[in-house]
């Protein structure tokens, strides 16, 4: 019976699984697509290279292919409870896909503001297919978010970007899942950072579990940006952020203060990696660990590889890494610079063996 109840909670999504840890009322509707319970995969190649115990939290296994679903189930559930008829978000891609999916699930209208020409096709396709009303703005993400805020203030629509406090409440459950799976918190948690809500959300989750005695420690939080969009590393906004990692192409993070506090409280750090390092890490993770992620998700791997190469990564640690989005979100970038031509051979085993060097 206990196993049946656990299975039911997992199938119902993270709100049911972690209801007592979330600001959800008994009468609130729960808008869910079965999000959460994503794989925590041990990484043997990275573990051997770093002389550490390395685990990867694969958030691309969420229903719309990214970590955004964790926050969106909470944000849209609360918006529906408050009577909203529509939701609005600014997005570089993943938020638009998630907001659209959860809005239509709730019977609400999704409105998406996108920076013109600054979104991966896979993410744009999701928003379109889910039926979002899409407006491309002649500006960057930060300008889109400013417009979205003003719309939510002046019209009867709910803003579901990470500035929505319920988003972070949902996203903190990934930290719960890591501790539940490992039996304790890691020594170090590494993750990408863009608009800066996810890092403090994880930190909130790790702190709450430690305070409740469900973990004996709290990890250092290490958040990674792209060099061309690194306002947290630089300590000031970047007016024209540029990087192939579209999910973190943000120059003025809305949750910067929360992220700075999480870094300071955890004894962590912000760091930046180049686009070349990101693409190399994306290929490394796929080729050696069998995990295909979108470019932004590979930034944490890139930072660890760079730190190890520089002799700056302490051995013997338990390290968890969040990879935030599925690689199919942006196949154009993944295939950039790669020659994918293949040899055509006769339909014979000998011919194939010869072509692949077995003959």
PDB file of N, CA and C in Angstrom, residues 107-156:
ATOM      1  N   UNK A 107      -6.465  25.454 -18.897  1.00  0.00           N
ATOM      2  CA  UNK A 107      -7.547  26.137 -19.595  1.00  0.00           C
ATOM      3  C   UNK A 107      -7.360  27.637 -19.638  1.00  0.00           C
ATOM      4  N   UNK A 108      -6.105  28.086 -19.584  1.00  0.00           N
ATOM      5  CA  UNK A 108      -5.787  29.509 -19.582  1.00  0.00           C
ATOM      6  C   UNK A 108      -5.068  29.880 -20.880  1.00  0.00           C
ATOM      7  N   UNK A 109      -5.041  31.157 -21.170  1.00  0.00           N
ATOM      8  CA  UNK A 109      -4.407  31.638 -22.390  1.00  0.00           C
ATOM      9  C   UNK A 109      -2.939  31.956 -22.122  1.00  0.00           C
ATOM     10  N   UNK A 110      -2.008  31.372 -22.902  1.00  0.00           N
ATOM     11  CA  UNK A 110      -0.593  31.701 -22.733  1.00  0.00           C
ATOM     12  C   UNK A 110      -0.145  32.819 -23.675  1.00  0.00           C
ATOM     13  N   UNK A 111       0.513  33.820 -23.123  1.00  0.00           N
ATOM     14  CA  UNK A 111       1.047  34.935 -23.902  1.00  0.00           C
ATOM     15  C   UNK A 111       2.565  34.944 -23.701  1.00  0.00           C
ATOM     16  N   UNK A 112       3.305  34.931 -24.803  1.00  0.00           N
ATOM     17  CA  UNK A 112       4.758  34.801 -24.735  1.00  0.00           C
ATOM     18  C   UNK A 112       5.423  35.962 -25.462  1.00  0.00           C
ATOM     19  N   UNK A 113       6.354  36.630 -24.786  1.00  0.00           N
ATOM     20  CA  UNK A 113       7.159  37.685 -25.401  1.00  0.00           C
ATOM     21  C   UNK A 113       8.569  37.149 -25.622  1.00  0.00           C
ATOM     22  N   UNK A 114       9.000  37.164 -26.882  1.00  0.00           N
ATOM     23  CA  UNK A 114      10.307  36.615 -27.244  1.00  0.00           C
ATOM     24  C   UNK A 114      11.206  37.698 -27.815  1.00  0.00           C
ATOM     25  N   UNK A 115      12.513  37.648 -27.496  1.00  0.00           N
ATOM     26  CA  UNK A 115      13.450  38.560 -28.163  1.00  0.00           C
ATOM     27  C   UNK A 115      13.549  38.163 -29.645  1.00  0.00           C
ATOM     28  N   UNK A 116      13.395  39.099 -30.532  1.00  0.00           N
ATOM     29  CA  UNK A 116      13.390  38.779 -31.960  1.00  0.00           C
ATOM     30  C   UNK A 116      14.682  38.078 -32.382  1.00  0.00           C
ATOM     31  N   UNK A 117      14.528  36.919 -33.014  1.00  0.00           N
ATOM     32  CA  UNK A 117      15.664  36.188 -33.547  1.00  0.00           C
ATOM     33  C   UNK A 117      16.594  35.606 -32.511  1.00  0.00           C
ATOM     34  N   UNK A 118      16.188  35.528 -31.248  1.00  0.00           N
ATOM     35  CA  UNK A 118      17.083  35.095 -30.181  1.00  0.00           C
ATOM     36  C   UNK A 118      16.574  33.836 -29.479  1.00  0.00           C
ATOM     37  N   UNK A 119      15.925  32.955 -30.206  1.00  0.00           N
ATOM     38  CA  UNK A 119      15.369  31.756 -29.603  1.00  0.00           C
ATOM     39  C   UNK A 119      15.673  30.551 -30.483  1.00  0.00           C
ATOM     40  N   UNK A 120      16.031  29.436 -29.857  1.00  0.00           N
ATOM     41  CA  UNK A 120      16.288  28.205 -30.589  1.00  0.00           C
ATOM     42  C   UNK A 120      14.986  27.682 -31.189  1.00  0.00           C
ATOM     43  N   UNK A 121      15.096  27.096 -32.374  1.00  0.00           N
ATOM     44  CA  UNK A 121      13.895  26.671 -33.103  1.00  0.00           C
ATOM     45  C   UNK A 121      13.087  25.615 -32.349  1.00  0.00           C
ATOM     46  N   UNK A 122      13.781  24.726 -31.649  1.00  0.00           N
ATOM     47  CA  UNK A 122      13.062  23.686 -30.924  1.00  0.00           C
ATOM     48  C   UNK A 122      12.148  24.262 -29.858  1.00  0.00           C
ATOM     49  N   UNK A 123      12.606  25.300 -29.202  1.00  0.00           N
ATOM     50  CA  UNK A 123      11.801  25.927 -28.160  1.00  0.00           C
ATOM     51  C   UNK A 123      10.659  26.745 -28.760  1.00  0.00           C
ATOM     52  N   UNK A 124      10.946  27.432 -29.852  1.00  0.00           N
ATOM     53  CA  UNK A 124       9.902  28.190 -30.533  1.00  0.00           C
ATOM     54  C   UNK A 124       8.810  27.257 -31.028  1.00  0.00           C
ATOM     55  N   UNK A 125       9.217  26.097 -31.563  1.00  0.00           N
ATOM     56  CA  UNK A 125       8.240  25.119 -32.047  1.00  0.00           C
ATOM     57  C   UNK A 125       7.318  24.671 -30.924  1.00  0.00           C
ATOM     58  N   UNK A 126       7.878  24.457 -29.746  1.00  0.00           N
ATOM     59  CA  UNK A 126       7.044  24.042 -28.620  1.00  0.00           C
ATOM     60  C   UNK A 126       5.979  25.087 -28.305  1.00  0.00           C
ATOM     61  N   UNK A 127       6.392  26.336 -28.185  1.00  0.00           N
ATOM     62  CA  UNK A 127       5.433  27.394 -27.850  1.00  0.00           C
ATOM     63  C   UNK A 127       4.336  27.485 -28.898  1.00  0.00           C
ATOM     64  N   UNK A 128       4.717  27.349 -30.174  1.00  0.00           N
ATOM     65  CA  UNK A 128       3.736  27.432 -31.253  1.00  0.00           C
ATOM     66  C   UNK A 128       2.749  26.278 -31.182  1.00  0.00           C
ATOM     67  N   UNK A 129       3.261  25.067 -31.038  1.00  0.00           N
ATOM     68  CA  UNK A 129       2.392  23.886 -31.023  1.00  0.00           C
ATOM     69  C   UNK A 129       1.468  23.882 -29.813  1.00  0.00           C
ATOM     70  N   UNK A 130       1.942  24.374 -28.683  1.00  0.00           N
ATOM     71  CA  UNK A 130       1.071  24.452 -27.503  1.00  0.00           C
ATOM     72  C   UNK A 130      -0.016  25.508 -27.663  1.00  0.00           C
ATOM     73  N   UNK A 131       0.122  26.368 -28.658  1.00  0.00           N
ATOM     74  CA  UNK A 131      -0.917  27.349 -28.929  1.00  0.00           C
ATOM     75  C   UNK A 131      -0.725  28.690 -28.265  1.00  0.00           C
ATOM     76  N   UNK A 132       0.499  29.026 -27.930  1.00  0.00           N
ATOM     77  CA  UNK A 132       0.751  30.320 -27.291  1.00  0.00           C
ATOM     78  C   UNK A 132       0.537  31.469 -28.260  1.00  0.00           C
ATOM     79  N   UNK A 133       0.087  32.589 -27.741  1.00  0.00           N
ATOM     80  CA  UNK A 133       0.048  33.815 -28.519  1.00  0.00           C
ATOM     81  C   UNK A 133       1.416  34.462 -28.377  1.00  0.00           C
ATOM     82  N   UNK A 134       2.178  34.453 -29.464  1.00  0.00           N
ATOM     83  CA  UNK A 134       3.581  34.850 -29.424  1.00  0.00           C
ATOM     84  C   UNK A 134       3.767  36.241 -30.018  1.00  0.00           C
ATOM     85  N   UNK A 135       4.509  37.061 -29.288  1.00  0.00           N
ATOM     86  CA  UNK A 135       4.870  38.388 -29.777  1.00  0.00           C
ATOM     87  C   UNK A 135       6.394  38.500 -29.726  1.00  0.00           C
ATOM     88  N   UNK A 136       7.015  38.769 -30.873  1.00  0.00           N
ATOM     89  CA  UNK A 136       8.449  38.991 -30.899  1.00  0.00           C
ATOM     90  C   UNK A 136       8.732  40.469 -30.645  1.00  0.00           C
ATOM     91  N   UNK A 137       9.618  40.718 -29.714  1.00  0.00           N
ATOM     92  CA  UNK A 137       9.942  42.084 -29.313  1.00  0.00           C
ATOM     93  C   UNK A 137      11.302  42.463 -29.904  1.00  0.00           C
ATOM     94  N   UNK A 138      11.370  43.664 -30.452  1.00  0.00           N
ATOM     95  CA  UNK A 138      12.627  44.153 -31.008  1.00  0.00           C
ATOM     96  C   UNK A 138      13.518  44.611 -29.859  1.00  0.00           C
ATOM     97  N   UNK A 139      14.099  43.626 -29.173  1.00  0.00           N
ATOM     98  CA  UNK A 139      14.920  43.909 -28.006  1.00  0.00           C
ATOM     99  C   UNK A 139      15.425  42.609 -27.421  1.00  0.00           C
ATOM    100  N   UNK A 140      16.145  42.689 -26.297  1.00  0.00           N
ATOM    101  CA  UNK A 140      16.668  41.474 -25.676  1.00  0.00           C
ATOM    102  C   UNK A 140      15.716  40.952 -24.597  1.00  0.00           C
ATOM    103  N   UNK A 141      16.133  39.883 -23.906  1.00  0.00           N
ATOM    104  CA  UNK A 141      15.273  39.282 -22.897  1.00  0.00           C
ATOM    105  C   UNK A 141      14.900  40.271 -21.802  1.00  0.00           C
ATOM    106  N   UNK A 142      15.856  41.046 -21.348  1.00  0.00           N
ATOM    107  CA  UNK A 142      15.593  41.966 -20.239  1.00  0.00           C
ATOM    108  C   UNK A 142      14.513  42.981 -20.600  1.00  0.00           C
ATOM    109  N   UNK A 143      14.512  43.437 -21.857  1.00  0.00           N
ATOM    110  CA  UNK A 143      13.471  44.362 -22.313  1.00  0.00           C
ATOM    111  C   UNK A 143      12.125  43.650 -22.409  1.00  0.00           C
ATOM    112  N   UNK A 144      12.149  42.394 -22.829  1.00  0.00           N
ATOM    113  CA  UNK A 144      10.906  41.612 -22.861  1.00  0.00           C
ATOM    114  C   UNK A 144      10.314  41.465 -21.466  1.00  0.00           C
ATOM    115  N   UNK A 145      11.168  41.216 -20.482  1.00  0.00           N
ATOM    116  CA  UNK A 145      10.683  41.045 -19.110  1.00  0.00           C
ATOM    117  C   UNK A 145      10.092  42.344 -18.564  1.00  0.00           C
ATOM    118  N   UNK A 146      10.693  43.451 -18.908  1.00  0.00           N
ATOM    119  CA  UNK A 146      10.140  44.745 -18.486  1.00  0.00           C
ATOM    120  C   UNK A 146       8.731  44.934 -19.021  1.00  0.00           C
ATOM    121  N   UNK A 147       8.541  44.600 -20.297  1.00  0.00           N
ATOM    122  CA  UNK A 147       7.210  44.721 -20.904  1.00  0.00           C
ATOM    123  C   UNK A 147       6.232  43.749 -20.249  1.00  0.00           C
ATOM    124  N   UNK A 148       6.676  42.513 -19.994  1.00  0.00           N
ATOM    125  CA  UNK A 148       5.806  41.513 -19.370  1.00  0.00           C
ATOM    126  C   UNK A 148       5.358  41.955 -17.980  1.00  0.00           C
ATOM    127  N   UNK A 149       6.262  42.541 -17.229  1.00  0.00           N
ATOM    128  CA  UNK A 149       5.907  43.056 -15.896  1.00  0.00           C
ATOM    129  C   UNK A 149       4.807  44.119 -15.993  1.00  0.00           C
ATOM    130  N   UNK A 150       4.970  45.041 -16.945  1.00  0.00           N
ATOM    131  CA  UNK A 150       3.999  46.121 -17.096  1.00  0.00           C
ATOM    132  C   UNK A 150       2.642  45.585 -17.540  1.00  0.00           C
ATOM    133  N   UNK A 151       2.638  44.571 -18.406  1.00  0.00           N
ATOM    134  CA  UNK A 151       1.377  43.955 -18.823  1.00  0.00           C
ATOM    135  C   UNK A 151       0.659  43.352 -17.616  1.00  0.00           C
ATOM    136  N   UNK A 152       1.417  42.640 -16.783  1.00  0.00           N
ATOM    137  CA  UNK A 152       0.812  41.992 -15.620  1.00  0.00           C
ATOM    138  C   UNK A 152       0.283  43.009 -14.613  1.00  0.00           C
ATOM    139  N   UNK A 153       0.929  44.170 -14.540  1.00  0.00           N
ATOM    140  CA  UNK A 153       0.477  45.222 -13.624  1.00  0.00           C
ATOM    141  C   UNK A 153      -0.794  45.904 -14.115  1.00  0.00           C
ATOM    142  N   UNK A 154      -0.955  46.003 -15.442  1.00  0.00           N
ATOM    143  CA  UNK A 154      -2.053  46.804 -15.999  1.00  0.00           C
ATOM    144  C   UNK A 154      -3.237  45.982 -16.495  1.00  0.00           C
ATOM    145  N   UNK A 155      -3.023  44.673 -16.703  1.00  0.00           N
ATOM    146  CA  UNK A 155      -4.072  43.835 -17.286  1.00  0.00           C
ATOM    147  C   UNK A 155      -4.261  42.568 -16.456  1.00  0.00           C
ATOM    148  N   UNK A 156      -5.410  41.889 -16.630  1.00  0.00           N
ATOM    149  CA  UNK A 156      -5.705  40.697 -15.809  1.00  0.00           C
ATOM    150  C   UNK A 156      -4.971  39.447 -16.292  1.00  0.00           C
TER     151      UNK A 156
END
